[in-house]
Amino acid sequence: MPPSSLSQQQVGQAIRQAQQAGLPRLEAELLVLHALGRAPTDRAWLLIHSYDAIDDAAWQRVRAGTARRSAGEPLAYITGHKEFYGLPLAIDARVLDPRDDTETLVDWTLELLAADAPQRIIDLGTGSGAIALALQQARPQWQVHATDRSADALALARHNAERLRLPLQLRQASWLDGVTEKFSAIVSNPPYIALGDAHLPALAHEPLQALVSGADGLDDIRRIVQQAPACLAPGGWLLLEHGYDQAEAVRQLLQSAGFSQVQSRCDLAAIERCSGGCWGGCWGAVAPAGGNP
Ligand code: GLN
């Protein structure tokens, strides 16, 4: 198409062409906002400006983004942005694209620990910092720590903490290696996919070390369960995200290691997605009402 006719393209058409390529409406809108240099919160703007002309460069950015998304790249890597627990996070291919399901782990931690007590929490394998930042934002009086083995991931987590002005305590470590303090909760969304799992090809754009954990997907969870007791205060909780079919295995690992009140929590799709347990006496701790299935 000649440049003169390209310049006649409109905002609404750009959204429709992304949808016609297979993107859901929300993703198409976020992509167009990104191409126009507008904030992801500007979706209402799109409605009002549906007939505004969109220049050639922005139109090409929408087309290029649509092609990348259609090839399976997470939208967050294309736009450089993802909202997690209401927080606007910078995201790129150095870290896992944070999933909505991981918000379950944040909710659970907030429910279990007294809000007004001076809790010290640690998030292992923090990636973008999503879980740790969500906890720090919700509970400014808590001291939230986070580790990651990857210097690249830590750089992005630090960038997010600075942008959001949240005082996260970050350090480079593999799980709890070298950590000597005691925490009231250790939380983690570790890699948990088995080597050779059929879902892996669809996740090819994300860092493999954030996804895969040995032959059964449980190598890192086993390591964390083994390390955690030394770093938990009496009555402290270990809360872990895991795969859709791993709840039973993770509960067994926790029970064998001597954790009490071992239980699981479901994600938004009603799949057991997180399991955890309490170390030592849990008399003062609040157990979730009714017990989640
Ligand atoms: N839940 C993610 C997925 O299945 C994987 C996240 C992880 O390994 N921690 O896509």
XYZ file of C-alpha atoms and ligand atoms in Angstrom:
303
model
C 0.000 0.000 0.000
C 1.385 3.483 -0.810
C 2.316 5.665 2.176
C -0.499 8.120 1.415
C -3.195 5.486 1.932
C -1.374 4.002 4.957
C -1.609 7.390 6.636
C -5.413 7.181 6.371
C -5.523 4.215 8.772
C -7.432 4.835 11.958
C -7.072 3.746 15.583
C -10.175 1.498 15.460
C -8.927 -0.207 12.309
C -5.591 -0.949 13.939
C -7.405 -2.704 16.792
C -9.542 -4.679 14.337
C -6.589 -5.823 12.246
C -4.854 -7.152 15.388
C -8.065 -8.961 16.354
C -8.435 -10.398 12.862
C -4.928 -11.828 13.255
C -6.258 -13.745 16.268
C -5.513 -11.489 19.262
C -8.187 -11.118 21.958
C -9.714 -7.610 22.113
C -7.867 -6.684 25.324
C -4.491 -7.650 23.866
C -5.247 -5.829 20.598
C -6.086 -2.672 22.548
C -2.974 -2.896 24.730
C -0.827 -3.386 21.641
C -2.317 -0.339 19.901
C -1.883 1.803 23.014
C 1.751 0.714 23.164
C 2.257 1.505 19.459
C 0.809 4.970 20.065
C 3.036 5.559 23.095
C 0.033 5.714 25.412
C -0.349 4.135 28.873
C -2.095 0.725 29.220
C -4.620 2.476 31.456
C -5.767 4.579 28.465
C -8.305 2.069 27.094
C -11.155 4.599 27.419
C -9.116 6.955 25.205
C -9.295 4.353 22.413
C -13.105 4.469 22.426
C -13.229 8.240 22.028
C -10.436 8.319 19.420
C -11.481 5.337 17.339
C -11.622 7.471 14.152
C -8.354 9.345 14.741
C -5.762 8.824 12.017
C -2.806 6.666 12.998
C 0.533 7.436 11.355
C 2.483 4.935 9.281
C 5.135 4.272 11.916
C 2.526 3.448 14.595
C 0.586 1.290 12.106
C 3.777 -0.673 11.367
C 4.434 -1.053 15.106
C 0.972 -2.594 15.530
C 1.620 -4.984 12.630
C 5.044 -5.994 13.954
C 3.677 -6.491 17.482
C 0.769 -8.535 16.157
C 3.172 -10.792 14.256
C 5.324 -11.331 17.365
C 2.272 -12.077 19.508
C 0.886 -14.483 16.894
C 4.247 -16.300 17.001
C 3.682 -16.942 20.711
C 5.723 -14.175 22.348
C 4.096 -12.941 25.587
C 2.400 -9.567 25.153
C 4.316 -8.320 28.196
C 7.639 -8.733 26.314
C 6.284 -6.792 23.342
C 4.849 -3.901 25.342
C 7.466 -4.127 28.135
C 4.680 -3.981 30.673
C 2.382 -6.167 32.782
C -0.006 -5.368 35.582
C 0.345 -7.710 38.556
C -1.769 -7.329 41.688
C -2.621 -3.813 40.495
C 1.056 -2.862 40.143
C 2.405 -1.677 36.785
C 5.571 -3.753 36.274
C 8.307 -3.419 33.677
C 8.739 -6.860 32.106
C 11.128 -8.261 29.518
C 12.618 -11.550 28.365
C 15.084 -11.644 31.304
C 12.213 -12.843 33.522
C 9.072 -14.984 33.492
C 5.937 -13.167 32.362
C 3.971 -12.920 35.664
C 0.717 -14.928 35.561
C -2.586 -13.882 37.134
C -2.643 -17.259 38.906
C 0.385 -16.209 40.943
C -1.798 -13.577 42.632
C -3.207 -16.556 44.594
C 0.130 -16.810 46.403
C 0.034 -13.109 47.297
C -3.572 -13.339 48.582
C -2.730 -16.381 50.667
C 0.331 -14.753 52.273
C -1.680 -11.620 53.117
C -4.430 -13.724 54.706
C -2.091 -15.862 56.799
C 0.100 -13.199 58.365
C -1.081 -10.539 60.779
C -1.114 -7.274 58.843
C 0.014 -5.028 61.680
C 2.862 -7.196 63.046
C 6.441 -6.418 61.918
C 6.704 -9.432 59.582
C 9.848 -10.311 57.696
C 9.116 -12.084 54.396
C 11.327 -13.491 51.648
C 10.385 -14.224 48.021
C 12.722 -16.751 46.373
C 13.427 -16.535 42.630
C 11.687 -13.192 42.475
C 12.191 -12.567 38.720
C 10.578 -9.203 37.976
C 9.909 -8.791 41.719
C 6.172 -9.302 41.159
C 5.294 -11.252 44.331
C 7.643 -9.340 46.639
C 6.515 -5.940 45.324
C 2.830 -6.868 45.616
C 3.399 -7.855 49.263
C 5.446 -4.745 50.020
C 2.812 -2.517 48.422
C -0.009 -4.178 50.388
C 1.902 -4.157 53.686
C 4.275 -1.166 53.843
C 5.163 -1.999 57.443
C 6.553 -5.442 56.544
C 10.195 -5.983 55.668
C 10.149 -7.740 52.310
C 13.284 -9.481 50.987
C 13.768 -11.173 47.632
C 16.444 -13.343 46.033
C 17.203 -14.469 42.530
C 20.119 -16.456 41.138
C 20.034 -14.397 37.956
C 21.790 -11.003 38.015
C 19.660 -10.011 35.000
C 16.432 -10.739 36.865
C 17.666 -8.855 39.944
C 18.454 -5.806 37.802
C 14.857 -5.751 36.543
C 13.417 -6.366 40.035
C 15.539 -3.461 41.319
C 14.322 -1.255 38.469
C 10.694 -2.108 39.332
C 11.238 -1.457 43.048
C 12.792 1.934 42.299
C 10.055 2.947 39.851
C 7.360 1.964 42.339
C 9.304 3.470 45.268
C 9.017 0.250 47.271
C 11.895 -0.567 49.641
C 12.575 -4.159 48.573
C 15.695 -5.842 50.037
C 17.246 -7.673 47.077
C 20.160 -10.087 47.004
C 21.660 -12.514 44.539
C 21.301 -16.093 45.776
C 20.130 -19.471 44.635
C 17.066 -20.133 46.822
C 18.196 -19.762 50.462
C 21.934 -20.321 49.919
C 23.814 -18.037 52.299
C 20.629 -16.641 53.894
C 20.945 -16.693 57.668
C 17.983 -14.658 58.964
C 14.635 -16.083 60.101
C 11.432 -15.147 58.315
C 7.754 -15.283 59.160
C 7.049 -16.469 55.623
C 9.053 -17.805 52.715
C 7.159 -17.599 49.424
C 8.161 -18.684 45.947
C 6.985 -19.320 42.420
C 9.932 -21.515 41.418
C 10.443 -23.346 38.126
C 8.257 -26.461 38.259
C 7.829 -27.821 34.743
C 9.288 -31.244 33.965
C 12.027 -31.541 31.341
C 10.352 -32.633 28.119
C 6.869 -31.487 29.217
C 4.504 -30.980 26.277
C 3.740 -27.366 27.376
C 7.357 -26.201 26.983
C 7.378 -25.444 23.233
C 4.581 -22.885 23.812
C 6.761 -21.171 26.453
C 9.870 -20.945 24.254
C 10.155 -17.142 24.604
C 10.552 -17.265 28.394
C 13.795 -18.075 30.258
C 14.119 -21.845 30.526
C 15.784 -21.595 33.948
C 12.607 -19.942 35.284
C 10.422 -22.773 33.981
C 12.129 -26.172 34.060
C 13.139 -28.098 37.160
C 14.469 -31.586 36.497
C 12.840 -34.797 35.346
C 9.640 -34.412 37.398
C 9.595 -30.602 37.720
C 10.122 -30.809 41.480
C 13.908 -30.456 41.882
C 13.769 -26.806 42.998
C 10.726 -27.300 45.224
C 12.542 -30.204 46.943
C 15.563 -27.935 47.518
C 13.424 -25.104 48.924
C 11.473 -27.451 51.238
C 14.788 -28.815 52.518
C 16.344 -25.361 53.079
C 13.310 -23.519 54.467
C 13.109 -24.822 58.078
C 16.486 -23.263 58.966
C 15.193 -19.851 57.828
C 11.696 -19.886 59.352
C 10.800 -18.346 62.693
C 8.630 -20.601 64.901
C 5.147 -20.547 63.370
C 6.519 -19.315 60.035
C 4.983 -20.417 56.738
C 6.453 -21.812 53.536
C 4.087 -21.103 50.617
C 4.872 -22.411 47.134
C 3.312 -22.161 43.716
C 3.480 -25.397 41.690
C 2.154 -27.144 38.599
C -1.491 -28.076 38.006
C -0.826 -31.742 38.882
C 1.769 -31.364 41.663
C -0.302 -30.398 44.743
C -0.341 -33.889 46.215
C 3.412 -34.374 45.668
C 4.248 -30.979 47.191
C 2.010 -31.618 50.233
C 3.856 -34.924 50.722
C 7.243 -33.201 50.527
C 6.118 -30.648 53.134
C 4.691 -33.310 55.437
C 7.801 -35.497 55.198
C 9.974 -32.482 56.045
C 7.952 -31.952 59.264
C 5.692 -29.050 58.287
C 2.260 -28.886 59.937
C -1.099 -27.511 58.708
C -0.099 -28.576 55.200
C -2.733 -27.380 52.744
C -3.287 -26.183 49.189
C -4.949 -23.217 47.513
C -6.730 -23.048 44.169
C -6.016 -20.593 41.363
C -8.580 -18.688 39.277
C -9.293 -21.834 37.253
C -10.026 -23.796 40.481
C -6.807 -25.813 40.071
C -4.735 -26.528 43.185
C -1.896 -24.114 42.396
C -0.168 -23.364 45.723
C 0.702 -25.534 48.693
C 2.229 -24.628 51.991
C 2.808 -25.511 55.585
C 3.758 -24.093 58.928
C 7.049 -24.681 60.727
C 7.016 -25.223 64.485
C 4.145 -23.947 66.628
C 1.389 -22.225 64.649
C -0.859 -21.305 67.574
C -1.087 -17.623 66.775
C -1.420 -18.036 63.041
C -4.697 -17.581 61.254
C -5.694 -20.658 59.243
C -7.771 -19.962 56.152
C -11.469 -20.216 56.983
C -13.208 -23.315 55.695
C -10.016 -24.797 54.204
C -9.630 -24.273 50.494
C -9.912 -27.453 48.428
N 2.636 -21.532 35.499
C 3.542 -21.318 34.432
C 3.064 -22.032 33.184
O 2.660 -23.165 33.263
C 4.947 -21.739 34.782
C 5.501 -20.934 35.881
C 6.637 -21.605 36.587
O 7.282 -22.549 36.113
N 6.886 -21.145 37.755
O 3.078 -21.445 32.130
